[in-house]
């Protein structure tokens, strides 16, 4: 038997119709964008170098055009130390590895276009000198939050930037755990946005930086007994790019009723303002064994 | 500053030396009221018959006119029969003029100020109550958005942008007391209940010097005092909310009250039902708002009136539920205002009137999370997050009219402000987290002189000296205000205006957010007070025996020290380092032309307005320091509103709005970019290249709203109104914003090179809200005296006619009543 009055079924659709938005395509031609080479690269210390070269172009129905015939040169102290070879889809690779503390200049020569250049200093590794497991940081509606207090060795009076990841051992592999910086962490608060990167700006005169990573635990989340922590000491360009990337993504799809739209362009450090070349060096802790993880019991 | 003060004293001395030329010998002051209800009539004309000497009652219903004895005075007000009388007294006189409504219908059709003041928009009560807004009910701010120079922030929003100003640059006053937050439902409706409004004036420029602290507009609402002779009221049932109004005299002599309240019902019910009906969903959701307006007025004697105003209103979004067998949570998000004020109006002296007001206003936006685990561990966690602004304000306003050619308004205002941009509490932390409470004081001295320096010329120099201090930061500003008006004929006036104004508190808001989207922050050493200068030329005229009132304004406005979010940021909530997200020292310019025609007599009434405007902003920290089009710039704006009363039973209304589309930041092209996937591997994906901020413009906005009202009498002899209205009658899909995706689904897509599902091209889509929305509401008016008379008459008829129904006949037969 139908327990709701008929009016209920008449009004509900009209309310829903009114509340939910209508999405329609805007029949408007995109502007023509002058084709321009784009240079992207990430140099990681002690890893082989790679560069991606493609075209910036108008919006269209085909994927972005990559450039297979560019000449990509790597310079160190004004001498060319390597010429990268094209592998696939605009990706150029090298057998040589990037070294910590060395400044490299990438020069990409694309026929009929101005040469693009970008320079990058590979940061030194910042080692983790202490990591402490926090079984319960706080409770919440999904269970509880666990965390790590990670202390990193830093160079006093040198502004440095970091990304920190945590991996848990499961089924024979280390899998990345969805960690974030604690919202109460002063360094995180100083950043203003949760872009996943952090700096030592608040503790510039100190020789260490202590930050807290947190992650969700509960009946729907995996718990681990073995952990590793990876610290990426990243360049300023890497830091700026990650911040711009967060703002770019956040504002690309506004959530109605929660935030508006404020389009944001990605950071660039290349000579033609298209693409980014950035660098990092990684430090991985020894495996941390946790004996008192309440999520395991 | 010294030079300014010298100029002011020179003007004052000039005024004193002119006194000898006065030809009038007595001052006549008083109030104009509705004869039945005792309600003050604001903007009533008091005219010395046979001369051009005329004045209008001010927002407190008070007037002062200088006349020769004996003289014939005529008082008139649209919708009322004129009254005239002769003054024979040789001394200054205080009067109360009572006007009888032309309309015999019980509801007093109060018509707001018909005097056209330069740079000032006003709405009649008929316009306010007959033009339906979104949801089918009239709304003050929505109707105000139909006037030239006043625009909506976005579709459905009550936030106003006036002459290129930010939404936070408008001062909203209820009986001269500021209200901080003016929206319900995220701006879909405003907090002002039309049932309690007596008059509404919106100053778009040339602010009287008693008003300050906001750059763009002053919206002054005068509340009704309530009916002085009988208890009456109304209640309304609408799709969005229920509302009621009750007014009348109290048992205390010369005291009357009005109280009005609104409460959403159906949105609460439907959202709760929608979240409950879907089986397996343990989360319940409800949204709603409520508000209450009350005013108690005591007319102690002819000279002294005391009033107490109370406003309380909140919006709330709650969701609650259970997780597993033992966990439960309740999340509450609430935001709103409360206001209380006491006013004393004194007209003891014929030429000197005073009004003293003390008030307290508070706005807060808060979230609360209560979480419990009901097992052996028995965990209870409470987390709060709040942003607020409160203001304790004392005002003393004086009006002195020593001669017929000079009037001065002066006074003092002082407020104590408390700002809490962000306050958090977590019960696990044992104590509240440290938060910043900023305390400030704002004091202003002001004076406006109105000189009639010739038969047709009036000159109004004014000044407002304002001191602001927040913590250790102090600033002092002098704001000159000057008007020069030339009366071309009794019906046409040309005037020029200059105004400077400073704003010490700044509003940051999140465009598109319906929850807790306004945060107020004070000026300090990093955030300087905003500043605006405005120049305007105005023509006001009336044609065809005042059947048509017209207005034309040209203005130019410069703004400095504006603030906004830096590129990419939309909120500062929960962030102690919020100043990092704010771009300061912004500069804005705006210029435009406004045309307005109102038909104020006859069967067909209404108005039409057109405005052209151009507004820009420049911030060093955004858009690479380049000047950009203001976020809410709409160059062309046209509106027309028509009201027609066919009979006592049927009336219709219609509005049509056309506006240029809002600016947006377009995509120019695309390029490869680097990202990190969840496995911490680098991927190359397709990213968008945006052009300069606001360099594109969306499709034009236009909309037709229709309303029909049917008035009848119910079986209790109460007047009832059925209102049927259609919002967006031809279902125009107006763009709210543009975005880019591969289809119009809600799943967003970013093409990348490792994509296994293949490349999908991005297209531009628009989000549109508010399609055609038919609504209905039912309003019943009741009145104590009429209802008593009706029931008595019914009893009498019964007695005369004897038993009618079977039950009555049976009863009469049974008990031998025949």
JSON list of N, CA and C in Angstrom, two decimals, chain A residues 21-24 26 28 40 54 56-58 62 64 138-141 176 189-190 192-193 232 241 243 248 250-253 257-258 260 264-265, chain B residues 270 371 381 428 511-512 515 567-570 577 580-581 664 669-670 672 674 678 680 687-688 690 739 744 748-749 753 762 764 766 768-769:
[
{"chain": "A", "resi": 21, "resn": "UNK", "atom": "N", "xyz": [21.21, 21.21, -10.83]},
{"chain": "A", "resi": 21, "resn": "UNK", "atom": "CA", "xyz": [21.58, 22.09, -11.92]},
{"chain": "A", "resi": 21, "resn": "UNK", "atom": "C", "xyz": [21.46, 21.41, -13.27]},
{"chain": "A", "resi": 22, "resn": "UNK", "atom": "N", "xyz": [21.40, 22.24, -14.27]},
{"chain": "A", "resi": 22, "resn": "UNK", "atom": "CA", "xyz": [21.34, 21.77, -15.65]},
{"chain": "A", "resi": 22, "resn": "UNK", "atom": "C", "xyz": [22.68, 22.07, -16.28]},
{"chain": "A", "resi": 23, "resn": "UNK", "atom": "N", "xyz": [23.28, 21.06, -16.93]},
{"chain": "A", "resi": 23, "resn": "UNK", "atom": "CA", "xyz": [24.57, 21.23, -17.57]},
{"chain": "A", "resi": 23, "resn": "UNK", "atom": "C", "xyz": [24.36, 21.12, -19.07]},
{"chain": "A", "resi": 24, "resn": "UNK", "atom": "N", "xyz": [24.70, 22.15, -19.80]},
{"chain": "A", "resi": 24, "resn": "UNK", "atom": "CA", "xyz": [24.54, 22.11, -21.25]},
{"chain": "A", "resi": 24, "resn": "UNK", "atom": "C", "xyz": [25.81, 22.61, -21.91]},
{"chain": "A", "resi": 26, "resn": "UNK", "atom": "N", "xyz": [28.13, 24.68, -24.28]},
{"chain": "A", "resi": 26, "resn": "UNK", "atom": "CA", "xyz": [28.11, 26.04, -24.82]},
{"chain": "A", "resi": 26, "resn": "UNK", "atom": "C", "xyz": [28.64, 25.98, -26.24]},
{"chain": "A", "resi": 28, "resn": "UNK", "atom": "N", "xyz": [30.23, 27.47, -28.60]},
{"chain": "A", "resi": 28, "resn": "UNK", "atom": "CA", "xyz": [31.07, 28.63, -28.83]},
{"chain": "A", "resi": 28, "resn": "UNK", "atom": "C", "xyz": [32.44, 28.13, -29.27]},
{"chain": "A", "resi": 40, "resn": "UNK", "atom": "N", "xyz": [58.78, 19.83, -20.46]},
{"chain": "A", "resi": 40, "resn": "UNK", "atom": "CA", "xyz": [58.51, 19.37, -19.09]},
{"chain": "A", "resi": 40, "resn": "UNK", "atom": "C", "xyz": [59.56, 18.35, -18.68]},
{"chain": "A", "resi": 54, "resn": "UNK", "atom": "N", "xyz": [56.44, 18.70, -26.23]},
{"chain": "A", "resi": 54, "resn": "UNK", "atom": "CA", "xyz": [55.17, 18.63, -26.97]},
{"chain": "A", "resi": 54, "resn": "UNK", "atom": "C", "xyz": [54.79, 20.04, -27.40]},
{"chain": "A", "resi": 56, "resn": "UNK", "atom": "N", "xyz": [52.03, 23.18, -27.20]},
{"chain": "A", "resi": 56, "resn": "UNK", "atom": "CA", "xyz": [50.81, 23.82, -26.69]},
{"chain": "A", "resi": 56, "resn": "UNK", "atom": "C", "xyz": [50.00, 24.23, -27.90]},
{"chain": "A", "resi": 57, "resn": "UNK", "atom": "N", "xyz": [48.71, 24.00, -27.87]},
{"chain": "A", "resi": 57, "resn": "UNK", "atom": "CA", "xyz": [47.91, 24.24, -29.07]},
{"chain": "A", "resi": 57, "resn": "UNK", "atom": "C", "xyz": [46.46, 24.55, -28.71]},
{"chain": "A", "resi": 58, "resn": "UNK", "atom": "N", "xyz": [45.69, 24.80, -29.76]},
{"chain": "A", "resi": 58, "resn": "UNK", "atom": "CA", "xyz": [44.28, 25.13, -29.53]},
{"chain": "A", "resi": 58, "resn": "UNK", "atom": "C", "xyz": [43.54, 23.92, -29.00]},
{"chain": "A", "resi": 62, "resn": "UNK", "atom": "N", "xyz": [41.74, 16.17, -31.17]},
{"chain": "A", "resi": 62, "resn": "UNK", "atom": "CA", "xyz": [42.85, 15.23, -31.19]},
{"chain": "A", "resi": 62, "resn": "UNK", "atom": "C", "xyz": [43.72, 15.45, -29.96]},
{"chain": "A", "resi": 64, "resn": "UNK", "atom": "N", "xyz": [47.06, 16.09, -27.73]},
{"chain": "A", "resi": 64, "resn": "UNK", "atom": "CA", "xyz": [48.15, 17.06, -27.91]},
{"chain": "A", "resi": 64, "resn": "UNK", "atom": "C", "xyz": [49.25, 16.44, -28.76]},
{"chain": "A", "resi": 138, "resn": "UNK", "atom": "N", "xyz": [43.60, 11.52, 16.70]},
{"chain": "A", "resi": 138, "resn": "UNK", "atom": "CA", "xyz": [42.26, 11.97, 17.08]},
{"chain": "A", "resi": 138, "resn": "UNK", "atom": "C", "xyz": [41.24, 10.94, 16.60]},
{"chain": "A", "resi": 139, "resn": "UNK", "atom": "N", "xyz": [40.05, 11.02, 17.15]},
{"chain": "A", "resi": 139, "resn": "UNK", "atom": "CA", "xyz": [38.95, 10.20, 16.66]},
{"chain": "A", "resi": 139, "resn": "UNK", "atom": "C", "xyz": [38.12, 11.02, 15.69]},
{"chain": "A", "resi": 140, "resn": "UNK", "atom": "N", "xyz": [37.46, 10.36, 14.79]},
{"chain": "A", "resi": 140, "resn": "UNK", "atom": "CA", "xyz": [36.52, 11.06, 13.93]},
{"chain": "A", "resi": 140, "resn": "UNK", "atom": "C", "xyz": [35.41, 10.11, 13.51]},
{"chain": "A", "resi": 141, "resn": "UNK", "atom": "N", "xyz": [34.54, 10.59, 12.60]},
{"chain": "A", "resi": 141, "resn": "UNK", "atom": "CA", "xyz": [33.35, 9.82, 12.28]},
{"chain": "A", "resi": 141, "resn": "UNK", "atom": "C", "xyz": [33.67, 8.51, 11.56]},
{"chain": "A", "resi": 176, "resn": "UNK", "atom": "N", "xyz": [51.85, 2.89, -1.10]},
{"chain": "A", "resi": 176, "resn": "UNK", "atom": "CA", "xyz": [51.75, 4.24, -0.55]},
{"chain": "A", "resi": 176, "resn": "UNK", "atom": "C", "xyz": [50.47, 4.41, 0.26]},
{"chain": "A", "resi": 189, "resn": "UNK", "atom": "N", "xyz": [50.16, 24.82, 8.33]},
{"chain": "A", "resi": 189, "resn": "UNK", "atom": "CA", "xyz": [49.30, 26.00, 8.42]},
{"chain": "A", "resi": 189, "resn": "UNK", "atom": "C", "xyz": [49.95, 27.18, 7.70]},
{"chain": "A", "resi": 190, "resn": "UNK", "atom": "N", "xyz": [51.27, 27.26, 7.83]},
{"chain": "A", "resi": 190, "resn": "UNK", "atom": "CA", "xyz": [51.97, 28.36, 7.20]},
{"chain": "A", "resi": 190, "resn": "UNK", "atom": "C", "xyz": [51.83, 28.32, 5.68]},
{"chain": "A", "resi": 192, "resn": "UNK", "atom": "N", "xyz": [49.18, 27.55, 3.96]},
{"chain": "A", "resi": 192, "resn": "UNK", "atom": "CA", "xyz": [47.91, 28.15, 3.55]},
{"chain": "A", "resi": 192, "resn": "UNK", "atom": "C", "xyz": [47.05, 27.24, 2.70]},
{"chain": "A", "resi": 193, "resn": "UNK", "atom": "N", "xyz": [47.66, 26.34, 1.93]},
{"chain": "A", "resi": 193, "resn": "UNK", "atom": "CA", "xyz": [46.87, 25.40, 1.11]},
{"chain": "A", "resi": 193, "resn": "UNK", "atom": "C", "xyz": [47.45, 23.99, 1.27]},
{"chain": "A", "resi": 232, "resn": "UNK", "atom": "N", "xyz": [61.16, 13.74, 0.07]},
{"chain": "A", "resi": 232, "resn": "UNK", "atom": "CA", "xyz": [61.64, 14.35, -1.17]},
{"chain": "A", "resi": 232, "resn": "UNK", "atom": "C", "xyz": [62.07, 15.77, -0.84]},
{"chain": "A", "resi": 241, "resn": "UNK", "atom": "N", "xyz": [55.45, 24.72, -8.49]},
{"chain": "A", "resi": 241, "resn": "UNK", "atom": "CA", "xyz": [54.61, 24.00, -9.44]},
{"chain": "A", "resi": 241, "resn": "UNK", "atom": "C", "xyz": [53.54, 23.18, -8.71]},
{"chain": "A", "resi": 243, "resn": "UNK", "atom": "N", "xyz": [52.23, 23.75, -5.80]},
{"chain": "A", "resi": 243, "resn": "UNK", "atom": "CA", "xyz": [51.20, 24.67, -5.28]},
{"chain": "A", "resi": 243, "resn": "UNK", "atom": "C", "xyz": [50.26, 25.11, -6.40]},
{"chain": "A", "resi": 248, "resn": "UNK", "atom": "N", "xyz": [45.23, 24.85, -9.50]},
{"chain": "A", "resi": 248, "resn": "UNK", "atom": "CA", "xyz": [44.69, 24.60, -10.84]},
{"chain": "A", "resi": 248, "resn": "UNK", "atom": "C", "xyz": [43.58, 23.54, -10.78]},
{"chain": "A", "resi": 250, "resn": "UNK", "atom": "N", "xyz": [41.93, 22.43, -8.10]},
{"chain": "A", "resi": 250, "resn": "UNK", "atom": "CA", "xyz": [40.84, 22.79, -7.20]},
{"chain": "A", "resi": 250, "resn": "UNK", "atom": "C", "xyz": [39.84, 23.73, -7.89]},
{"chain": "A", "resi": 251, "resn": "UNK", "atom": "N", "xyz": [40.34, 24.56, -8.75]},
{"chain": "A", "resi": 251, "resn": "UNK", "atom": "CA", "xyz": [39.47, 25.55, -9.37]},
{"chain": "A", "resi": 251, "resn": "UNK", "atom": "C", "xyz": [38.97, 25.14, -10.75]},
{"chain": "A", "resi": 252, "resn": "UNK", "atom": "N", "xyz": [39.39, 23.97, -11.18]},
{"chain": "A", "resi": 252, "resn": "UNK", "atom": "CA", "xyz": [38.93, 23.55, -12.50]},
{"chain": "A", "resi": 252, "resn": "UNK", "atom": "C", "xyz": [37.49, 23.06, -12.44]},
{"chain": "A", "resi": 253, "resn": "UNK", "atom": "N", "xyz": [37.16, 22.40, -11.38]},
{"chain": "A", "resi": 253, "resn": "UNK", "atom": "CA", "xyz": [35.80, 21.87, -11.23]},
{"chain": "A", "resi": 253, "resn": "UNK", "atom": "C", "xyz": [35.22, 22.38, -9.93]},
{"chain": "A", "resi": 257, "resn": "UNK", "atom": "N", "xyz": [28.08, 25.25, -4.04]},
{"chain": "A", "resi": 257, "resn": "UNK", "atom": "CA", "xyz": [27.68, 25.35, -2.64]},
{"chain": "A", "resi": 257, "resn": "UNK", "atom": "C", "xyz": [28.87, 25.23, -1.70]},
{"chain": "A", "resi": 258, "resn": "UNK", "atom": "N", "xyz": [30.04, 24.91, -2.22]},
{"chain": "A", "resi": 258, "resn": "UNK", "atom": "CA", "xyz": [31.19, 24.86, -1.32]},
{"chain": "A", "resi": 258, "resn": "UNK", "atom": "C", "xyz": [32.26, 25.87, -1.72]},
{"chain": "A", "resi": 260, "resn": "UNK", "atom": "N", "xyz": [33.76, 28.60, -5.11]},
{"chain": "A", "resi": 260, "resn": "UNK", "atom": "CA", "xyz": [33.51, 29.16, -6.42]},
{"chain": "A", "resi": 260, "resn": "UNK", "atom": "C", "xyz": [34.61, 28.74, -7.38]},
{"chain": "A", "resi": 264, "resn": "UNK", "atom": "N", "xyz": [43.21, 29.09, -12.52]},
{"chain": "A", "resi": 264, "resn": "UNK", "atom": "CA", "xyz": [44.59, 29.32, -12.12]},
{"chain": "A", "resi": 264, "resn": "UNK", "atom": "C", "xyz": [45.52, 28.61, -13.10]},
{"chain": "A", "resi": 265, "resn": "UNK", "atom": "N", "xyz": [46.49, 29.31, -13.61]},
{"chain": "A", "resi": 265, "resn": "UNK", "atom": "CA", "xyz": [47.43, 28.70, -14.55]},
{"chain": "A", "resi": 265, "resn": "UNK", "atom": "C", "xyz": [48.57, 28.00, -13.82]},
{"chain": "B", "resi": 270, "resn": "UNK", "atom": "N", "xyz": [11.57, 18.03, 2.91]},
{"chain": "B", "resi": 270, "resn": "UNK", "atom": "CA", "xyz": [11.93, 17.29, 1.71]},
{"chain": "B", "resi": 270, "resn": "UNK", "atom": "C", "xyz": [13.37, 16.80, 1.75]},
{"chain": "B", "resi": 371, "resn": "UNK", "atom": "N", "xyz": [30.72, 13.80, 17.88]},
{"chain": "B", "resi": 371, "resn": "UNK", "atom": "CA", "xyz": [30.97, 12.42, 17.48]},
{"chain": "B", "resi": 371, "resn": "UNK", "atom": "C", "xyz": [31.04, 11.56, 18.73]},
{"chain": "B", "resi": 381, "resn": "UNK", "atom": "N", "xyz": [33.40, 13.29, 21.30]},
{"chain": "B", "resi": 381, "resn": "UNK", "atom": "CA", "xyz": [34.27, 14.36, 20.80]},
{"chain": "B", "resi": 381, "resn": "UNK", "atom": "C", "xyz": [33.40, 15.49, 20.28]},
{"chain": "B", "resi": 428, "resn": "UNK", "atom": "N", "xyz": [39.18, 17.14, 22.50]},
{"chain": "B", "resi": 428, "resn": "UNK", "atom": "CA", "xyz": [40.35, 16.31, 22.81]},
{"chain": "B", "resi": 428, "resn": "UNK", "atom": "C", "xyz": [41.54, 17.15, 23.26]},
{"chain": "B", "resi": 511, "resn": "UNK", "atom": "N", "xyz": [32.43, 33.10, -3.63]},
{"chain": "B", "resi": 511, "resn": "UNK", "atom": "CA", "xyz": [31.42, 33.12, -4.67]},
{"chain": "B", "resi": 511, "resn": "UNK", "atom": "C", "xyz": [30.95, 31.70, -4.96]},
{"chain": "B", "resi": 512, "resn": "UNK", "atom": "N", "xyz": [29.65, 31.50, -4.92]},
{"chain": "B", "resi": 512, "resn": "UNK", "atom": "CA", "xyz": [29.12, 30.17, -5.24]},
{"chain": "B", "resi": 512, "resn": "UNK", "atom": "C", "xyz": [28.86, 29.32, -4.01]},
{"chain": "B", "resi": 515, "resn": "UNK", "atom": "N", "xyz": [27.07, 28.23, 2.02]},
{"chain": "B", "resi": 515, "resn": "UNK", "atom": "CA", "xyz": [27.23, 28.08, 3.45]},
{"chain": "B", "resi": 515, "resn": "UNK", "atom": "C", "xyz": [28.37, 28.97, 3.94]},
{"chain": "B", "resi": 567, "resn": "UNK", "atom": "N", "xyz": [44.71, 34.91, -6.54]},
{"chain": "B", "resi": 567, "resn": "UNK", "atom": "CA", "xyz": [44.31, 33.96, -7.59]},
{"chain": "B", "resi": 567, "resn": "UNK", "atom": "C", "xyz": [44.30, 32.54, -7.04]},
{"chain": "B", "resi": 568, "resn": "UNK", "atom": "N", "xyz": [43.21, 31.86, -7.27]},
{"chain": "B", "resi": 568, "resn": "UNK", "atom": "CA", "xyz": [43.12, 30.46, -6.90]},
{"chain": "B", "resi": 568, "resn": "UNK", "atom": "C", "xyz": [42.50, 30.19, -5.55]},
{"chain": "B", "resi": 569, "resn": "UNK", "atom": "N", "xyz": [42.46, 31.19, -4.68]},
{"chain": "B", "resi": 569, "resn": "UNK", "atom": "CA", "xyz": [41.92, 30.95, -3.35]},
{"chain": "B", "resi": 569, "resn": "UNK", "atom": "C", "xyz": [40.45, 31.37, -3.29]},
{"chain": "B", "resi": 570, "resn": "UNK", "atom": "N", "xyz": [39.69, 30.62, -2.51]},
{"chain": "B", "resi": 570, "resn": "UNK", "atom": "CA", "xyz": [38.27, 30.95, -2.39]},
{"chain": "B", "resi": 570, "resn": "UNK", "atom": "C", "xyz": [37.80, 30.99, -0.95]},
{"chain": "B", "resi": 577, "resn": "UNK", "atom": "N", "xyz": [46.92, 31.33, 8.83]},
{"chain": "B", "resi": 577, "resn": "UNK", "atom": "CA", "xyz": [47.77, 32.18, 7.98]},
{"chain": "B", "resi": 577, "resn": "UNK", "atom": "C", "xyz": [46.93, 32.79, 6.85]},
{"chain": "B", "resi": 580, "resn": "UNK", "atom": "N", "xyz": [47.96, 35.34, 4.01]},
{"chain": "B", "resi": 580, "resn": "UNK", "atom": "CA", "xyz": [48.68, 34.92, 2.81]},
{"chain": "B", "resi": 580, "resn": "UNK", "atom": "C", "xyz": [47.77, 34.79, 1.60]},
{"chain": "B", "resi": 581, "resn": "UNK", "atom": "N", "xyz": [46.50, 34.56, 1.85]},
{"chain": "B", "resi": 581, "resn": "UNK", "atom": "CA", "xyz": [45.58, 34.30, 0.74]},
{"chain": "B", "resi": 581, "resn": "UNK", "atom": "C", "xyz": [44.91, 35.57, 0.22]},
{"chain": "B", "resi": 664, "resn": "UNK", "atom": "N", "xyz": [34.09, 35.90, -17.45]},
{"chain": "B", "resi": 664, "resn": "UNK", "atom": "CA", "xyz": [34.73, 34.67, -16.96]},
{"chain": "B", "resi": 664, "resn": "UNK", "atom": "C", "xyz": [36.13, 34.59, -17.56]},
{"chain": "B", "resi": 669, "resn": "UNK", "atom": "N", "xyz": [43.99, 27.67, -24.70]},
{"chain": "B", "resi": 669, "resn": "UNK", "atom": "CA", "xyz": [44.58, 26.51, -25.36]},
{"chain": "B", "resi": 669, "resn": "UNK", "atom": "C", "xyz": [44.88, 25.43, -24.35]},
{"chain": "B", "resi": 670, "resn": "UNK", "atom": "N", "xyz": [45.72, 24.48, -24.74]},
{"chain": "B", "resi": 670, "resn": "UNK", "atom": "CA", "xyz": [46.05, 23.37, -23.84]},
{"chain": "B", "resi": 670, "resn": "UNK", "atom": "C", "xyz": [47.51, 23.01, -24.02]},
{"chain": "B", "resi": 672, "resn": "UNK", "atom": "N", "xyz": [50.83, 20.14, -22.33]},
{"chain": "B", "resi": 672, "resn": "UNK", "atom": "CA", "xyz": [51.17, 18.99, -21.48]},
{"chain": "B", "resi": 672, "resn": "UNK", "atom": "C", "xyz": [51.64, 19.51, -20.13]},
{"chain": "B", "resi": 674, "resn": "UNK", "atom": "N", "xyz": [52.90, 18.01, -15.96]},
{"chain": "B", "resi": 674, "resn": "UNK", "atom": "CA", "xyz": [53.36, 16.85, -15.18]},
{"chain": "B", "resi": 674, "resn": "UNK", "atom": "C", "xyz": [52.54, 16.72, -13.92]},
{"chain": "B", "resi": 678, "resn": "UNK", "atom": "N", "xyz": [48.93, 8.12, -7.92]},
{"chain": "B", "resi": 678, "resn": "UNK", "atom": "CA", "xyz": [48.87, 7.65, -6.53]},
{"chain": "B", "resi": 678, "resn": "UNK", "atom": "C", "xyz": [50.07, 6.77, -6.17]},
{"chain": "B", "resi": 680, "resn": "UNK", "atom": "N", "xyz": [52.93, 7.50, -6.90]},
{"chain": "B", "resi": 680, "resn": "UNK", "atom": "CA", "xyz": [54.05, 8.40, -6.83]},
{"chain": "B", "resi": 680, "resn": "UNK", "atom": "C", "xyz": [54.90, 8.39, -8.10]},
{"chain": "B", "resi": 687, "resn": "UNK", "atom": "N", "xyz": [46.69, 19.80, -19.79]},
{"chain": "B", "resi": 687, "resn": "UNK", "atom": "CA", "xyz": [46.20, 20.86, -18.91]},
{"chain": "B", "resi": 687, "resn": "UNK", "atom": "C", "xyz": [45.72, 22.04, -19.75]},
{"chain": "B", "resi": 688, "resn": "UNK", "atom": "N", "xyz": [44.96, 22.89, -19.12]},
{"chain": "B", "resi": 688, "resn": "UNK", "atom": "CA", "xyz": [44.37, 24.03, -19.82]},
{"chain": "B", "resi": 688, "resn": "UNK", "atom": "C", "xyz": [45.25, 25.28, -19.64]},
{"chain": "B", "resi": 690, "resn": "UNK", "atom": "N", "xyz": [44.76, 29.13, -19.35]},
{"chain": "B", "resi": 690, "resn": "UNK", "atom": "CA", "xyz": [43.74, 30.17, -19.20]},
{"chain": "B", "resi": 690, "resn": "UNK", "atom": "C", "xyz": [44.25, 31.51, -19.70]},
{"chain": "B", "resi": 739, "resn": "UNK", "atom": "N", "xyz": [32.56, 25.69, -17.45]},
{"chain": "B", "resi": 739, "resn": "UNK", "atom": "CA", "xyz": [33.66, 24.79, -17.09]},
{"chain": "B", "resi": 739, "resn": "UNK", "atom": "C", "xyz": [33.94, 23.88, -18.29]},
{"chain": "B", "resi": 744, "resn": "UNK", "atom": "N", "xyz": [28.59, 16.19, -20.42]},
{"chain": "B", "resi": 744, "resn": "UNK", "atom": "CA", "xyz": [27.89, 17.00, -19.42]},
{"chain": "B", "resi": 744, "resn": "UNK", "atom": "C", "xyz": [27.57, 16.20, -18.15]},
{"chain": "B", "resi": 748, "resn": "UNK", "atom": "N", "xyz": [34.29, 14.20, -13.69]},
{"chain": "B", "resi": 748, "resn": "UNK", "atom": "CA", "xyz": [35.24, 15.07, -14.39]},
{"chain": "B", "resi": 748, "resn": "UNK", "atom": "C", "xyz": [36.41, 14.26, -14.93]},
{"chain": "B", "resi": 749, "resn": "UNK", "atom": "N", "xyz": [36.95, 14.73, -16.02]},
{"chain": "B", "resi": 749, "resn": "UNK", "atom": "CA", "xyz": [37.90, 13.95, -16.78]},
{"chain": "B", "resi": 749, "resn": "UNK", "atom": "C", "xyz": [39.11, 14.80, -17.14]},
{"chain": "B", "resi": 753, "resn": "UNK", "atom": "N", "xyz": [48.31, 10.75, -21.07]},
{"chain": "B", "resi": 753, "resn": "UNK", "atom": "CA", "xyz": [48.91, 9.92, -22.12]},
{"chain": "B", "resi": 753, "resn": "UNK", "atom": "C", "xyz": [48.78, 8.43, -21.83]},
{"chain": "B", "resi": 762, "resn": "UNK", "atom": "N", "xyz": [37.93, 17.87, -24.77]},
{"chain": "B", "resi": 762, "resn": "UNK", "atom": "CA", "xyz": [37.20, 18.69, -23.81]},
{"chain": "B", "resi": 762, "resn": "UNK", "atom": "C", "xyz": [36.35, 19.71, -24.53]},
{"chain": "B", "resi": 764, "resn": "UNK", "atom": "N", "xyz": [33.30, 23.02, -23.75]},
{"chain": "B", "resi": 764, "resn": "UNK", "atom": "CA", "xyz": [32.89, 23.98, -22.72]},
{"chain": "B", "resi": 764, "resn": "UNK", "atom": "C", "xyz": [31.42, 23.75, -22.37]},
{"chain": "B", "resi": 766, "resn": "UNK", "atom": "N", "xyz": [28.12, 24.80, -19.54]},
{"chain": "B", "resi": 766, "resn": "UNK", "atom": "CA", "xyz": [27.64, 25.79, -18.57]},
{"chain": "B", "resi": 766, "resn": "UNK", "atom": "C", "xyz": [26.77, 25.09, -17.53]},
{"chain": "B", "resi": 768, "resn": "UNK", "atom": "N", "xyz": [23.60, 25.78, -15.24]},
{"chain": "B", "resi": 768, "resn": "UNK", "atom": "CA", "xyz": [22.47, 26.70, -15.08]},
{"chain": "B", "resi": 768, "resn": "UNK", "atom": "C", "xyz": [21.63, 26.24, -13.90]},
{"chain": "B", "resi": 769, "resn": "UNK", "atom": "N", "xyz": [21.23, 27.17, -13.10]},
{"chain": "B", "resi": 769, "resn": "UNK", "atom": "CA", "xyz": [20.30, 26.86, -12.03]},
{"chain": "B", "resi": 769, "resn": "UNK", "atom": "C", "xyz": [18.96, 27.50, -12.36]}
]
